[in-house]
Short mmCIF file of C-alpha atoms in Angstrom, two decimals:
data_model
loop_
_atom_site.label_atom_id
_atom_site.label_comp_id
_atom_site.label_asym_id
_atom_site.label_seq_id
_atom_site.Cartn_x
_atom_site.Cartn_y
_atom_site.Cartn_z
CA UNK A 4 0.00 0.00 0.00
CA UNK A 5 0.89 3.65 -0.21
CA UNK A 6 3.16 4.83 2.58
CA UNK A 7 3.65 8.37 3.79
CA UNK A 8 6.33 9.26 6.29
CA UNK A 9 6.68 12.33 8.44
CA UNK A 10 9.71 13.67 10.22
CA UNK A 11 10.18 14.44 13.01
CA UNK A 12 7.53 12.49 14.89
CA UNK A 13 7.76 14.91 17.79
CA UNK A 14 9.58 18.15 18.47
CA UNK A 15 9.93 20.51 21.41
CA UNK A 16 11.15 24.01 20.72
CA UNK A 17 11.44 27.40 22.35
CA UNK A 18 9.03 30.20 21.58
CA UNK A 19 10.23 32.29 18.66
CA UNK A 20 12.10 29.57 16.86
CA UNK A 21 11.13 27.95 13.55
CA UNK A 22 10.37 24.29 13.04
CA UNK A 23 10.37 22.36 9.77
CA UNK A 24 8.29 19.23 9.28
CA UNK A 25 8.85 16.95 6.31
CA UNK A 26 6.26 14.78 4.62
CA UNK A 27 7.35 12.15 2.12
CA UNK A 28 5.42 9.71 -0.05
CA UNK A 29 7.66 6.66 -0.10
CA UNK A 30 6.24 4.45 -2.82
CA UNK A 31 4.07 6.68 -4.99
CA UNK A 32 4.11 10.10 -6.57
CA UNK A 33 1.90 12.49 -4.65
CA UNK A 34 0.38 15.07 -6.94
CA UNK A 35 -1.32 16.70 -4.00
CA UNK A 36 -0.32 16.93 -0.36
CA UNK A 37 -2.44 18.21 2.49
CA UNK A 38 -1.42 19.61 5.84
CA UNK A 39 -3.73 19.25 8.82
CA UNK A 40 -3.63 20.38 12.41
CA UNK A 41 -5.44 18.63 15.19
CA UNK A 42 -5.91 19.95 18.70
CA UNK A 43 -6.73 17.52 21.54
CA UNK A 44 -10.18 15.98 21.30
CA UNK A 45 -10.93 17.88 18.11
CA UNK A 46 -11.22 16.79 14.51
CA UNK A 47 -8.68 17.34 11.80
CA UNK A 48 -8.50 20.88 10.51
CA UNK A 49 -7.17 21.39 7.01
CA UNK A 50 -4.51 24.08 6.91
CA UNK A 51 -3.46 24.02 3.28
CA UNK A 52 -3.38 22.03 0.07
CA UNK A 53 -0.28 21.94 -2.07
CA UNK A 54 0.35 20.69 -5.56
CA UNK A 55 3.85 19.90 -6.76
CA UNK A 56 5.57 22.91 -8.24
CA UNK A 57 2.90 25.45 -7.36
CA UNK A 58 2.00 27.63 -4.42
CA UNK A 59 -0.05 26.15 -1.62
CA UNK A 60 -3.69 27.02 -1.18
CA UNK A 61 -4.33 28.03 2.41
CA UNK A 62 -7.60 27.68 4.25
CA UNK A 63 -9.28 30.73 5.65
CA UNK A 64 -7.70 31.85 8.88
CA UNK A 65 -4.36 30.13 8.29
CA UNK A 66 -1.47 32.60 8.02
CA UNK A 67 0.59 31.76 4.96
CA UNK A 68 3.56 33.76 6.22
CA UNK A 69 3.60 31.82 9.45
CA UNK A 70 3.05 28.36 8.02
CA UNK A 71 5.34 28.09 5.01
CA UNK A 72 4.65 25.16 2.72
CA UNK A 73 6.96 23.95 0.01
CA UNK A 74 6.08 21.10 -2.34
CA UNK A 75 9.27 20.89 -4.33
CA UNK A 76 8.88 17.39 -5.70
CA UNK A 77 6.26 14.70 -6.20
CA UNK A 78 7.46 12.92 -3.07
CA UNK A 79 8.27 15.71 -0.63
CA UNK A 80 6.40 18.55 1.00
CA UNK A 81 7.60 20.60 3.95
CA UNK A 82 5.75 22.71 6.50
CA UNK A 83 7.75 25.32 8.36
CA UNK A 84 6.19 26.88 11.43
CA UNK A 85 7.94 30.23 11.71
CA UNK A 86 8.37 32.09 14.98
CA UNK A 87 6.47 29.39 16.84
CA UNK A 88 4.43 30.28 19.91
CA UNK A 89 2.86 28.05 22.57
CA UNK A 90 -0.53 28.32 20.86
CA UNK A 91 1.01 26.59 17.82
CA UNK A 92 1.52 23.46 19.91
CA UNK A 93 -0.54 20.81 18.17
CA UNK A 94 -0.51 17.55 16.25
CA UNK A 95 0.40 18.25 12.62
CA UNK A 96 -0.52 15.59 10.09
CA UNK A 97 0.22 15.46 6.39
CA UNK A 98 -1.54 13.37 3.82
CA UNK A 99 -0.83 12.68 0.19
CA UNK A 100 -2.91 11.64 -2.75
CA UNK A 101 -1.98 10.75 -6.28
CA UNK A 102 -3.56 9.00 -9.16
CA UNK A 103 -6.05 6.77 -7.42
CA UNK A 104 -9.58 6.43 -8.65
CA UNK A 105 -11.16 8.07 -5.67
CA UNK A 106 -8.33 10.33 -4.61
CA UNK A 107 -7.79 8.52 -1.34
CA UNK A 108 -5.58 10.42 1.04
CA UNK A 109 -2.80 8.48 2.72
CA UNK A 110 -1.78 9.91 6.05
CA UNK A 111 1.61 10.31 7.57
CA UNK A 112 2.06 9.32 11.23
CA UNK A 113 1.88 12.92 12.42
CA UNK A 114 4.23 15.29 14.21
CA UNK A 115 3.55 16.44 17.73
CA UNK A 116 4.86 19.98 18.21
CA UNK A 117 5.28 21.45 21.66
CA UNK A 118 6.36 25.07 21.91
CA UNK A 119 7.63 26.13 25.30
CA UNK B 22 -23.03 25.57 4.45
CA UNK B 23 -21.19 22.34 5.03
CA UNK B 24 -22.05 20.17 7.98
CA UNK B 25 -21.16 16.69 9.11
CA UNK B 26 -22.75 15.24 12.24
CA UNK B 27 -21.76 12.16 14.16
CA UNK B 28 -22.20 11.24 17.82
CA UNK B 29 -19.47 12.47 20.13
CA UNK B 30 -19.05 9.25 22.06
CA UNK B 31 -20.41 5.71 22.13
CA UNK B 32 -19.85 2.77 24.44
CA UNK B 33 -20.14 -0.89 23.50
CA UNK B 34 -19.24 -4.28 24.91
CA UNK B 35 -16.49 -6.56 23.66
CA UNK B 36 -17.90 -9.10 21.20
CA UNK B 37 -20.98 -7.01 20.43
CA UNK B 38 -21.98 -4.96 17.38
CA UNK B 39 -22.02 -1.17 17.17
CA UNK B 40 -23.29 1.22 14.49
CA UNK B 41 -21.83 4.72 14.19
CA UNK B 42 -24.00 7.11 12.19
CA UNK B 43 -22.95 10.09 10.10
CA UNK B 44 -25.23 12.63 8.46
CA UNK B 45 -23.97 15.31 6.13
CA UNK B 46 -24.75 18.37 4.08
CA UNK B 47 -21.93 19.41 1.77
CA UNK B 48 -21.33 21.34 -1.41
CA UNK B 49 -20.81 18.55 -3.88
CA UNK B 50 -20.16 14.90 -3.18
CA UNK B 51 -17.32 12.74 -4.43
CA UNK B 52 -17.53 10.03 -1.86
CA UNK B 53 -17.62 9.36 1.87
CA UNK B 54 -14.73 8.00 3.88
CA UNK B 55 -14.49 6.40 7.28
CA UNK B 56 -11.20 6.59 9.14
CA UNK B 57 -10.08 5.12 12.46
CA UNK B 58 -7.84 7.19 14.69
CA UNK B 59 -6.22 5.92 17.86
CA UNK B 60 -5.20 8.51 20.42
CA UNK B 61 -1.98 10.25 19.44
CA UNK B 62 -1.85 8.65 16.01
CA UNK B 63 -2.80 9.68 12.50
CA UNK B 64 -6.04 8.42 10.92
CA UNK B 65 -6.05 5.15 9.06
CA UNK B 66 -8.37 4.41 6.16
CA UNK B 67 -11.29 2.06 6.78
CA UNK B 68 -13.73 2.45 3.91
CA UNK B 69 -14.93 4.48 0.96
CA UNK B 70 -18.48 4.72 -0.39
CA UNK B 71 -19.54 6.67 -3.44
CA UNK B 72 -22.59 4.66 -4.51
CA UNK B 73 -25.60 3.82 -2.37
CA UNK B 74 -25.42 0.56 -0.55
CA UNK B 75 -23.36 -1.50 1.80
CA UNK B 76 -19.63 -2.17 1.52
CA UNK B 77 -18.38 -5.02 3.67
CA UNK B 78 -14.78 -5.51 4.64
CA UNK B 79 -14.20 -8.13 7.28
CA UNK B 80 -15.63 -7.07 10.64
CA UNK B 81 -16.32 -3.56 9.34
CA UNK B 82 -19.11 -2.51 6.97
CA UNK B 83 -20.06 0.92 5.71
CA UNK B 84 -23.40 2.01 4.30
CA UNK B 85 -24.32 5.06 2.24
CA UNK B 86 -27.58 6.71 1.22
CA UNK B 87 -26.83 9.76 -0.87
CA UNK B 88 -30.47 10.86 -1.08
CA UNK B 89 -30.66 10.95 2.71
CA UNK B 90 -27.17 12.34 3.27
CA UNK B 91 -26.55 9.46 5.62
CA UNK B 92 -23.92 6.84 6.27
CA UNK B 93 -23.11 4.39 8.99
CA UNK B 94 -20.10 2.34 10.00
CA UNK B 95 -20.94 -1.07 11.44
CA UNK B 96 -18.39 -2.85 13.59
CA UNK B 97 -19.00 -6.50 14.44
CA UNK B 98 -17.37 -8.82 16.97
CA UNK B 99 -15.91 -5.86 18.79
CA UNK B 100 -12.41 -6.18 20.18
CA UNK B 101 -10.72 -4.03 22.80
CA UNK B 102 -8.34 -2.71 20.12
CA UNK B 103 -11.35 -1.18 18.34
CA UNK B 104 -11.43 1.50 21.02
CA UNK B 105 -10.63 4.60 18.99
CA UNK B 106 -12.18 7.62 17.35
CA UNK B 107 -14.01 7.02 14.09
CA UNK B 108 -14.02 9.91 11.65
CA UNK B 109 -16.54 10.41 8.88
CA UNK B 110 -15.27 12.55 6.00
CA UNK B 111 -16.88 13.77 2.78
CA UNK B 112 -14.92 14.50 -0.37
CA UNK B 113 -16.47 17.64 -1.78
CA UNK B 114 -16.68 18.96 -5.33
CA UNK B 115 -13.08 20.23 -5.09
CA UNK B 116 -11.86 16.78 -4.01
CA UNK B 117 -11.08 18.06 -0.53
CA UNK B 118 -12.03 16.13 2.57
CA UNK B 119 -14.51 17.73 4.94
CA UNK B 120 -14.14 16.09 8.33
CA UNK B 121 -16.67 15.28 10.99
CA UNK B 122 -15.64 15.79 14.61
CA UNK B 123 -15.29 12.07 15.15
CA UNK B 124 -16.98 9.53 17.39
CA UNK B 125 -15.01 8.22 20.33
CA UNK B 126 -15.82 4.54 20.73
CA UNK B 127 -15.20 2.98 24.13
CA UNK B 128 -15.16 -0.80 24.33
CA UNK B 129 -15.81 -2.39 27.70
CA UNK B 130 -14.97 -6.01 28.61
#
């Protein structure tokens, strides 16, 4: 089956620093990658959608200058949380889709970010 | 507007059967997904329905009625490891997933 990896799986950083999270599709080419954020006991919230080689489409209320997304290749997308603050602490999950009949999204294992 | 409703929490007994309902109103419909999510982990795919009817996959079955905007996930022969949140998601006309809040299923011995 399609496998998506995420790195790191967890990170703790100081307020004001930047954190980069990588999302890779290991055995398929992901034409589209999605970045989600999930707070405790809440559902997934889509942050942005990115297509390889083009700018990401951000959901309403998500600051594009704070959450930088780069989808440089068909197997790699990165999310950089710039100048992180404690309220950015959350579970960040990426998913990837590519070429399947019903556009199934395959999820990475998630990255737990804690900002002190 | 877009709306997906599912119960917040359900409790069932090991070995029993449980049905988790999902009703929806979305702009466009390209299929309904059910995902399982254990605490602290990412969702894992369970099922996909785009046509009316029942899809069976082992102990799990998923049903869809597009005219009623309704789906259910049926779990049989419940095991303790089935304790998790179950997320209903609709793929809209832009092929984006709209997520329900999830149903936390608690399995008791």
